[in-house]
CSV table of C-alpha atoms in Angstrom, one decimal:
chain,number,residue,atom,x,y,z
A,236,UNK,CA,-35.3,-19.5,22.6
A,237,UNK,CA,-32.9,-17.1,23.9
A,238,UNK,CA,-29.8,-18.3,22.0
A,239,UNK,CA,-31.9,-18.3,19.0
A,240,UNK,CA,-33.1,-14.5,20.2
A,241,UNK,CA,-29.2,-13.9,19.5
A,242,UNK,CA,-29.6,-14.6,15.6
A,243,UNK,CA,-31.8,-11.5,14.9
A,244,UNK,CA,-30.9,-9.1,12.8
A,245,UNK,CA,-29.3,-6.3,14.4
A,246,UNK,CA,-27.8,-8.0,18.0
A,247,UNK,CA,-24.3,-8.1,17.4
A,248,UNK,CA,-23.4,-9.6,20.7
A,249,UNK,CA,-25.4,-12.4,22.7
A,250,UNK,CA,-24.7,-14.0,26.2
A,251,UNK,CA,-27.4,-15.7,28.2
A,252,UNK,CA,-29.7,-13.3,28.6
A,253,UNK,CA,-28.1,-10.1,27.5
A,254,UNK,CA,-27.9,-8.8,24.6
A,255,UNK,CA,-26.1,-5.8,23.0
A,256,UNK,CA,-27.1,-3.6,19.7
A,257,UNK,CA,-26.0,-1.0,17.3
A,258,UNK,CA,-29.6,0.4,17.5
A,259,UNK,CA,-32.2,0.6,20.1
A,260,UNK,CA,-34.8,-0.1,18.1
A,261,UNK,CA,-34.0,-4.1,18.0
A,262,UNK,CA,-35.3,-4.2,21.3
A,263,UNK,CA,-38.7,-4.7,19.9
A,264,UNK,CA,-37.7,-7.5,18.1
A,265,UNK,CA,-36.2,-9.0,20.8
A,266,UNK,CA,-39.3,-8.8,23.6
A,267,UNK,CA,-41.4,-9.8,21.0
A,268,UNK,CA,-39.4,-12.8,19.8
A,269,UNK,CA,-39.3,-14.3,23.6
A,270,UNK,CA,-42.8,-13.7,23.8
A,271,UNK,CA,-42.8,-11.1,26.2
A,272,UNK,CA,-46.3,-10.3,27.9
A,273,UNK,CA,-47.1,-7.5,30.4
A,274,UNK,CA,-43.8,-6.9,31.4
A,275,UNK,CA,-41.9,-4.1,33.5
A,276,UNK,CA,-39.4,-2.5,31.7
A,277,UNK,CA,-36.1,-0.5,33.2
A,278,UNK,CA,-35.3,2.0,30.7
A,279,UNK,CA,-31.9,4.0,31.4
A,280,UNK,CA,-31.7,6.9,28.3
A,281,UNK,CA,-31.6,10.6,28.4
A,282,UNK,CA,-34.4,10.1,25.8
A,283,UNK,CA,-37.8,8.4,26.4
A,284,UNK,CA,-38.1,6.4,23.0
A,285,UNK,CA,-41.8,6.2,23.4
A,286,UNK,CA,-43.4,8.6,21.1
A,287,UNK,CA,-46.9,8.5,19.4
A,288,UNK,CA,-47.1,6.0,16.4
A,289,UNK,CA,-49.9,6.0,13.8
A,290,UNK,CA,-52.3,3.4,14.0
A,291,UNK,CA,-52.0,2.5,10.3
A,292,UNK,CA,-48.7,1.7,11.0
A,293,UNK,CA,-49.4,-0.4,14.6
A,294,UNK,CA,-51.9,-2.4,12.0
A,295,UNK,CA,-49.2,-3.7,10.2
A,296,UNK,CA,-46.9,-3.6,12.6
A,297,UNK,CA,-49.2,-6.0,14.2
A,298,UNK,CA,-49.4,-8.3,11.2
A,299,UNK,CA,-45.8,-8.4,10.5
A,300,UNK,CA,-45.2,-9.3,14.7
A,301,UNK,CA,-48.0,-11.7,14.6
A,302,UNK,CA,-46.3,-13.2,11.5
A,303,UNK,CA,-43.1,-13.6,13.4
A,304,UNK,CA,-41.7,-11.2,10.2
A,305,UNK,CA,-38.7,-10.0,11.9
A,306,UNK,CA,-36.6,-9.1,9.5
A,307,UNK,CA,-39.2,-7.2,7.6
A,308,UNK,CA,-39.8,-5.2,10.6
A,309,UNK,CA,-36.0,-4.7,11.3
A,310,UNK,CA,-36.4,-3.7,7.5
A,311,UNK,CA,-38.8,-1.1,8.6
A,312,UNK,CA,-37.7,0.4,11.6
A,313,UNK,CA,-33.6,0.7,11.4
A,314,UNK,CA,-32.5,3.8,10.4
A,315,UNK,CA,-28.6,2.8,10.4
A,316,UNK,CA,-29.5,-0.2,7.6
A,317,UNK,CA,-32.5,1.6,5.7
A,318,UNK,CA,-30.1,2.7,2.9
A,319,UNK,CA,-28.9,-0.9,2.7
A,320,UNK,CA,-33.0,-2.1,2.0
A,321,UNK,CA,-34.0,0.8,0.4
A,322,UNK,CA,-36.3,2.0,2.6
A,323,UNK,CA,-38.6,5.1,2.0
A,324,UNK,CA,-38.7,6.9,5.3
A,325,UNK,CA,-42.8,7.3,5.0
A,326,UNK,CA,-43.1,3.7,5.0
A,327,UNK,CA,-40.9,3.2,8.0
A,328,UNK,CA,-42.9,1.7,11.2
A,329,UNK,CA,-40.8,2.5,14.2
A,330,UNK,CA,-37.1,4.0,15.1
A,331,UNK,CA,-34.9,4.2,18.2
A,332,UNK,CA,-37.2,6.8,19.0
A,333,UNK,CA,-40.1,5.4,19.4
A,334,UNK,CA,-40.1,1.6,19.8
A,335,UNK,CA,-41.7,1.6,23.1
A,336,UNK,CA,-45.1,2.9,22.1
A,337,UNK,CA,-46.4,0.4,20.5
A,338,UNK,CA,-44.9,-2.5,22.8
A,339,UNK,CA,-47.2,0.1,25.5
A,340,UNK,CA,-50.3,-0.3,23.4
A,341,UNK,CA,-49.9,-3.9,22.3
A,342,UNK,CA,-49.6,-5.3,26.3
A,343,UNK,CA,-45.5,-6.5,25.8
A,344,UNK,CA,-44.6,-3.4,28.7
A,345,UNK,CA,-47.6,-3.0,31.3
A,346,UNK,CA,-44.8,-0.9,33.4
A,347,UNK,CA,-42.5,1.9,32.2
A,348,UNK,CA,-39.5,3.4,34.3
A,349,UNK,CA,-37.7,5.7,32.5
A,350,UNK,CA,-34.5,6.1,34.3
A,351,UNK,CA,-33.4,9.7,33.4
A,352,UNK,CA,-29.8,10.5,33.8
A,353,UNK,CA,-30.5,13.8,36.4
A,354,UNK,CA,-29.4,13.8,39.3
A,355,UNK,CA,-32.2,16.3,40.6
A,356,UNK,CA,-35.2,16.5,39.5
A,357,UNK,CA,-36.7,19.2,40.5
A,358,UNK,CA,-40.4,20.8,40.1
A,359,UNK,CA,-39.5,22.4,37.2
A,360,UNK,CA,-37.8,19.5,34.9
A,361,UNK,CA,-40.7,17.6,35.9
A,362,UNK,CA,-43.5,20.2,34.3
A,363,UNK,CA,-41.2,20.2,31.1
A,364,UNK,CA,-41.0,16.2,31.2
A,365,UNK,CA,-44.7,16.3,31.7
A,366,UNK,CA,-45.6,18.5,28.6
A,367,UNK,CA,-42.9,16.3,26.5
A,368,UNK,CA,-44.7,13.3,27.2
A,369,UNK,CA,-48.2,15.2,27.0
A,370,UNK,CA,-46.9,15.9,23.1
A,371,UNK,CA,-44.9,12.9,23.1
A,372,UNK,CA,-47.6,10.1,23.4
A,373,UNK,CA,-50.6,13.1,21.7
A,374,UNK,CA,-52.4,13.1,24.6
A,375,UNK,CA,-54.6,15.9,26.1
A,376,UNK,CA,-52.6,16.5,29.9
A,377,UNK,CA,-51.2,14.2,32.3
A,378,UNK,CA,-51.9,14.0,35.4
A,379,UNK,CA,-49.7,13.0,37.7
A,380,UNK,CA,-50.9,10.0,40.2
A,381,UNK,CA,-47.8,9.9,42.5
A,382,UNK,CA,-45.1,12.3,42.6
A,383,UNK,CA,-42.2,12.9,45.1
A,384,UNK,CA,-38.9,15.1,44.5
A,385,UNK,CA,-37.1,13.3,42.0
A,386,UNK,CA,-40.2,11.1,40.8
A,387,UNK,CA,-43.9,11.2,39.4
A,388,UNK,CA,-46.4,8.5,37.5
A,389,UNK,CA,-49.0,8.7,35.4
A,390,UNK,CA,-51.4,5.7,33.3
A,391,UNK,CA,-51.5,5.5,30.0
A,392,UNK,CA,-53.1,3.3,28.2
A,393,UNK,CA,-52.8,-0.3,30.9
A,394,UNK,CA,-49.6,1.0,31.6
A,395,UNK,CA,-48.5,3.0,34.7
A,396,UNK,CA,-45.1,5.5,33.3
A,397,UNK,CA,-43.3,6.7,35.8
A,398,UNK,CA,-40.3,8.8,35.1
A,399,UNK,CA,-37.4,8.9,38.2
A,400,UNK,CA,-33.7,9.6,38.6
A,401,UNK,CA,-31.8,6.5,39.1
A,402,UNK,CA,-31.5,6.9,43.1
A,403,UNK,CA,-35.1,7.2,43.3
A,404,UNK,CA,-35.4,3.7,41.4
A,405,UNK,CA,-37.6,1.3,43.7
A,406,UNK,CA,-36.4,-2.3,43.9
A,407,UNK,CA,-37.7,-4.4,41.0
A,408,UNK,CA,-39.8,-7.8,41.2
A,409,UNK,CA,-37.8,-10.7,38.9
A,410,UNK,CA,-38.6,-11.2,35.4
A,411,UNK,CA,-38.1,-7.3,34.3
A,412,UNK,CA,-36.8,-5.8,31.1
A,413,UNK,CA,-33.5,-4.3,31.8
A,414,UNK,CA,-32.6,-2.0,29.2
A,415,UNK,CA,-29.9,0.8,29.1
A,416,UNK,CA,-29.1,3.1,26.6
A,417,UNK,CA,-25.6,3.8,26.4
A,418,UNK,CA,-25.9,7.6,25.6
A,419,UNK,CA,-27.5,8.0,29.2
A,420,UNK,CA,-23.8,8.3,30.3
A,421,UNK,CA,-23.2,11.2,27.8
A,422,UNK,CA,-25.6,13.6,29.3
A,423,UNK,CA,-26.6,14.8,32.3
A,424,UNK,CA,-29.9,15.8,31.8
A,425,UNK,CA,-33.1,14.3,30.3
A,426,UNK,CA,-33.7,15.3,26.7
A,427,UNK,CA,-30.4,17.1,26.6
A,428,UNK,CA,-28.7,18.3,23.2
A,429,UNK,CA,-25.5,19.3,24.5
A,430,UNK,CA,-22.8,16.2,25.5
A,431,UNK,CA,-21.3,16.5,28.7
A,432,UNK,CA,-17.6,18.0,28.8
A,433,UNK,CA,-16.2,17.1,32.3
A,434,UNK,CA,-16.3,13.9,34.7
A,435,UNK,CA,-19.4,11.4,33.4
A,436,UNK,CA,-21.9,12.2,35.8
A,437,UNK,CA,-22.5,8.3,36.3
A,438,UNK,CA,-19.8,5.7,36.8
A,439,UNK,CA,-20.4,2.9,34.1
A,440,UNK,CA,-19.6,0.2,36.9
A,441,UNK,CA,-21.6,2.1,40.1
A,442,UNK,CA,-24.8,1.8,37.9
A,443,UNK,CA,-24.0,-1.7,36.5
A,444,UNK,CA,-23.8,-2.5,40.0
A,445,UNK,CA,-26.5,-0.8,41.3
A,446,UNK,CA,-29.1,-2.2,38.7
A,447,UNK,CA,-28.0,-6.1,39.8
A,448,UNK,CA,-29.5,-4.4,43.7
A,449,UNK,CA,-32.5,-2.9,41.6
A,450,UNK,CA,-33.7,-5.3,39.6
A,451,UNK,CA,-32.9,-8.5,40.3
A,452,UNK,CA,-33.1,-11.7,38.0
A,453,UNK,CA,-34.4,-9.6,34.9
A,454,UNK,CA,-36.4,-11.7,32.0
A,455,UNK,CA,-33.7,-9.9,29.4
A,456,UNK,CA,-31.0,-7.4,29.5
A,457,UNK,CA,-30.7,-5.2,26.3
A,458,UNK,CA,-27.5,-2.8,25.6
A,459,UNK,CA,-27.6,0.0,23.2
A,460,UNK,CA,-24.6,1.9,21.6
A,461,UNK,CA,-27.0,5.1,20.2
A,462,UNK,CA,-24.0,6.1,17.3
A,463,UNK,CA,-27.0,6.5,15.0
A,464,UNK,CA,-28.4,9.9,14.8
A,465,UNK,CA,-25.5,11.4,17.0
A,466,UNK,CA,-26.7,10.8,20.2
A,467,UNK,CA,-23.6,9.0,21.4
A,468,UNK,CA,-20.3,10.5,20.3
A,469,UNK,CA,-18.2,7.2,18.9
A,470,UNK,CA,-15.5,8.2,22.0
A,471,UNK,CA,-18.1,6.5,24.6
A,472,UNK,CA,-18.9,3.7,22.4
A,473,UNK,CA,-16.5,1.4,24.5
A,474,UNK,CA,-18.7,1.7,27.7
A,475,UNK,CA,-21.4,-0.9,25.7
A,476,UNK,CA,-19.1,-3.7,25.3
A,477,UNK,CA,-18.0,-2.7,29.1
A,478,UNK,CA,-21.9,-3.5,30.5
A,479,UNK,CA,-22.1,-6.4,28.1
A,480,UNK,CA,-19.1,-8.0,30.1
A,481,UNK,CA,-20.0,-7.0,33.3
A,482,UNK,CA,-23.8,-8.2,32.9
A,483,UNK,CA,-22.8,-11.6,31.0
A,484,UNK,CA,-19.4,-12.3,33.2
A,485,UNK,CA,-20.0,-10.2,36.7
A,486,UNK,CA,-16.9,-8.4,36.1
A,487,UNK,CA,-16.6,-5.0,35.2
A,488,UNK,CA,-13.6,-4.8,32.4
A,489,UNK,CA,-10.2,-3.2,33.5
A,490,UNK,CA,-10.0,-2.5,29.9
A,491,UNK,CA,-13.3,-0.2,30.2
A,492,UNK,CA,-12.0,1.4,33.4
A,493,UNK,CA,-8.7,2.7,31.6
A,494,UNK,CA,-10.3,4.2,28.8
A,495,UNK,CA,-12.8,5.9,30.6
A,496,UNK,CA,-9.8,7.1,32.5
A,497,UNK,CA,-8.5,8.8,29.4
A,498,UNK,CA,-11.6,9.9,27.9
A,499,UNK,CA,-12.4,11.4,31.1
A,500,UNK,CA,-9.1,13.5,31.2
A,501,UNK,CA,-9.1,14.2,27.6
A,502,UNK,CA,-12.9,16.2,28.0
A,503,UNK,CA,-11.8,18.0,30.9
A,504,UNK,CA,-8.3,18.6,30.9
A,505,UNK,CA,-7.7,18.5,27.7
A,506,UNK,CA,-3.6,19.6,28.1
A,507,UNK,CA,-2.8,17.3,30.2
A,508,UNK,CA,-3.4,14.0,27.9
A,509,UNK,CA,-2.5,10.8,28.8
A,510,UNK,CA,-1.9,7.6,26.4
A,511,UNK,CA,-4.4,4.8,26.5
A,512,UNK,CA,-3.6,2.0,28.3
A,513,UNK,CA,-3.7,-1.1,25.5
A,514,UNK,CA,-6.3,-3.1,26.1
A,515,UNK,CA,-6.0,-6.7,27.2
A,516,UNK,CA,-9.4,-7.9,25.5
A,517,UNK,CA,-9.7,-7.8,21.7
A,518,UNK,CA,-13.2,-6.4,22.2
A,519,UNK,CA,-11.7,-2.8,23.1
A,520,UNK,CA,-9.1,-2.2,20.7
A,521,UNK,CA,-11.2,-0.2,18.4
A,522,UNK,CA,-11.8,1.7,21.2
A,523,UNK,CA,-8.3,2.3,22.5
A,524,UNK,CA,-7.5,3.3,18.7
A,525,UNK,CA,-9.9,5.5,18.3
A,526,UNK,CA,-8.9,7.8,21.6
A,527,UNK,CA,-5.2,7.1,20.4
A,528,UNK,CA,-6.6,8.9,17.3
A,529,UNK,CA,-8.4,12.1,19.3
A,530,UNK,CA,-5.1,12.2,21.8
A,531,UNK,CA,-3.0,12.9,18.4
A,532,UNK,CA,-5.2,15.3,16.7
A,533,UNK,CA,-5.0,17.4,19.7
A,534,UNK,CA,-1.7,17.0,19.9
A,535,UNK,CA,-1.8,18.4,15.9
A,536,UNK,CA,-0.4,15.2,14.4
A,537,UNK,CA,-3.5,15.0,12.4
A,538,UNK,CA,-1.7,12.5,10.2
A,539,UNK,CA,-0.9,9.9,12.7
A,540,UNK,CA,-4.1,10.0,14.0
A,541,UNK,CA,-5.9,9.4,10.1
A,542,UNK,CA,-3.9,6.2,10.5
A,543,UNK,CA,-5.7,4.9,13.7
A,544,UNK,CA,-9.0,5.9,13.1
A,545,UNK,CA,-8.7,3.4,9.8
A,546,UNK,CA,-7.8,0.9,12.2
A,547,UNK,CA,-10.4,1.5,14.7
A,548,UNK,CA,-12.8,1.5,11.5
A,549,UNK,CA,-11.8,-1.6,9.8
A,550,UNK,CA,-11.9,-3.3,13.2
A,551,UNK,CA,-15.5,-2.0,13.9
A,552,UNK,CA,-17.2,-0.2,11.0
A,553,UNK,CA,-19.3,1.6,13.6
A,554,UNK,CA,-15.8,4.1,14.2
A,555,UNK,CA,-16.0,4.9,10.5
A,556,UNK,CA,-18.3,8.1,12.2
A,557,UNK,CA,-14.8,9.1,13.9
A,558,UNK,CA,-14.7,11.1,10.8
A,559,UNK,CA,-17.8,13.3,11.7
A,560,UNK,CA,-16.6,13.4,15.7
A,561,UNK,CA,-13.3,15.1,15.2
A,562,UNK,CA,-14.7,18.3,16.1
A,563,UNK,CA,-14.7,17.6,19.2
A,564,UNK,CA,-11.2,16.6,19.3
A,565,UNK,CA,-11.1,20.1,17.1
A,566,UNK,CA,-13.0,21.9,19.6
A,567,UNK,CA,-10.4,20.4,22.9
């Protein structure tokens, strides 16, 4: 079952039990494909992805699940490929923004931890979180049944939410969801517009690591990349594949650690830019020419650069969005 979980549409890497995507919205196809029942479910993003959804549209998601339909509801619910079906937007069921709402009301998640990627939370961020998710999930107030400093719960529907910073994250009984979105390493606060522009407030390895402590023996592992909508710049796109490894192998790639490396310099001291180290593994050369590509542009040899980001994209059509990104390059 899960090597057959690896065939659905939208998974575009599958190892055991971990499994990568363009968009997060597959994840519902995946829990629901491996019969998933009253699970608890790790959720790393700067966004919450659990957002109120019509109950027209749980009806037929309902059908469609119950039908085992999943490429109708991938169909239906991925915004990246919607052009490619035709999709009318009013007659979509889901998105990347809201998946998690009706695996809530349908008894797939019975616990919610959304890891948010603050360091501090304090009093205040939680009250805006609170009236988000108030909005978010259309329901009158919420209030709180635990809280501490960087932590607080509530119940809604059979489900107990509970929204903490990844230090406060208890220990995690076997047979959890793991899922991490990979724009959690872009920001540094929950619900935050603005990418970061200096050091990644969270090492890409220190939380892999930390998560195998935290939640031991998870039920499935799902990877996000987040390029759709903007929410991850394509720059960051390498630190996917980089969890993928380390979650299907153990090992944390050297490949991943270099480009960080550059990437890292190249936000914050933007002068001082160093070449990326080739990569070893086949997986991140995409990646290595696409920051070859930003490292020329800001070195004004816009012309060179045109010529690696064609490489990156014919490697992986998911760089053809360099295109839209060079501002920041622009902008450095």
């Amino acid at each position: 079952e899960l090597q057959a979980a690896a065939g659905l549409p939208g998974i575009t890497r599958a190892t055991n039990n971990v499994y990568l995507m363009e968009n997060h919205s597959t994840a519902y196809n995946l829990w629901h494909f491996l019969n998933i029942k009253g699970a608890t479910l790790i959720h790393l993003d700067t966004h919450d992805d659990c957002r109120y959804v019509p109950p027209e549209k749980l009806d037929i998601l309902n059908k469609l699940t119950k039908e085992r339909n999943y490429l109708e509801i991938f169909r239906r619910s991925d915004i990246e490929s919607s052009f490619c079906y035709e999709v009318k937007p009013d007659t979509f069921l889901f998105d990347l923004g809201n998946f998690i709402y009706p695996c809530i009301l349908d008894g797939t998640v019975s616990e919610f931890y959304w890891v948010i990627p603050d360091k501090i939370f304090d009093r205040d961020s939680q009250t805006h979180l609170r009236f988000h998710l108030q909005e978010a999930f259309k329901i009158p107030s919420i209030v709180p049944a635990a809280e501490t400093n960087n932590s607080f719960s509530f119940s809604f529907s059979n489900c107990l939410v509970t929204i903490t910073t990844l230090d406060a994250l208890p220990k995690i009984s076997r047979g959890a969801l793991l899922d991490i979105d990979t724009d959690f390493f872009s920001f540094s606060n929950a619900l935050s517009e603005s990418h970061i522009r200096d050091t990644m407030p969270w090492d890409p390895h220190h939380v892999c690591s930390l998560l195998t402590e935290r939640v031991p023996a998870p039920s499935a592992i799902s990877i996000s990349t987040s390029i759709s909508g903007g929410f991850l710049p394509v720059a960051f796109r390498f630190i996917s594949d980089g969890c993928f490894e380390f979650f299907s192998s153990g090992i944390y790639p050297e490949d991943a650690r270099n480009l960080q490396q550059t990437i890292t310099t190249m936000i914050s001291h933007p002068t001082a830019i160093p070449a990326p180290v080739e990569p070893r593994m086949q997986t991140f050369r995409p990646a290595y020419e696409h920051l070859a590509a930003l490292s020329l542009i800001i070195k004004g040899q816009e012309d060179k650069a045109i010529d690696c980001i064609e490489k990156a994209s014919l490697m992986q059509p998911a760089y053809s969005k360099a295109m839209l990104d060079m501002a920041d390059a622009f902008i450095s």
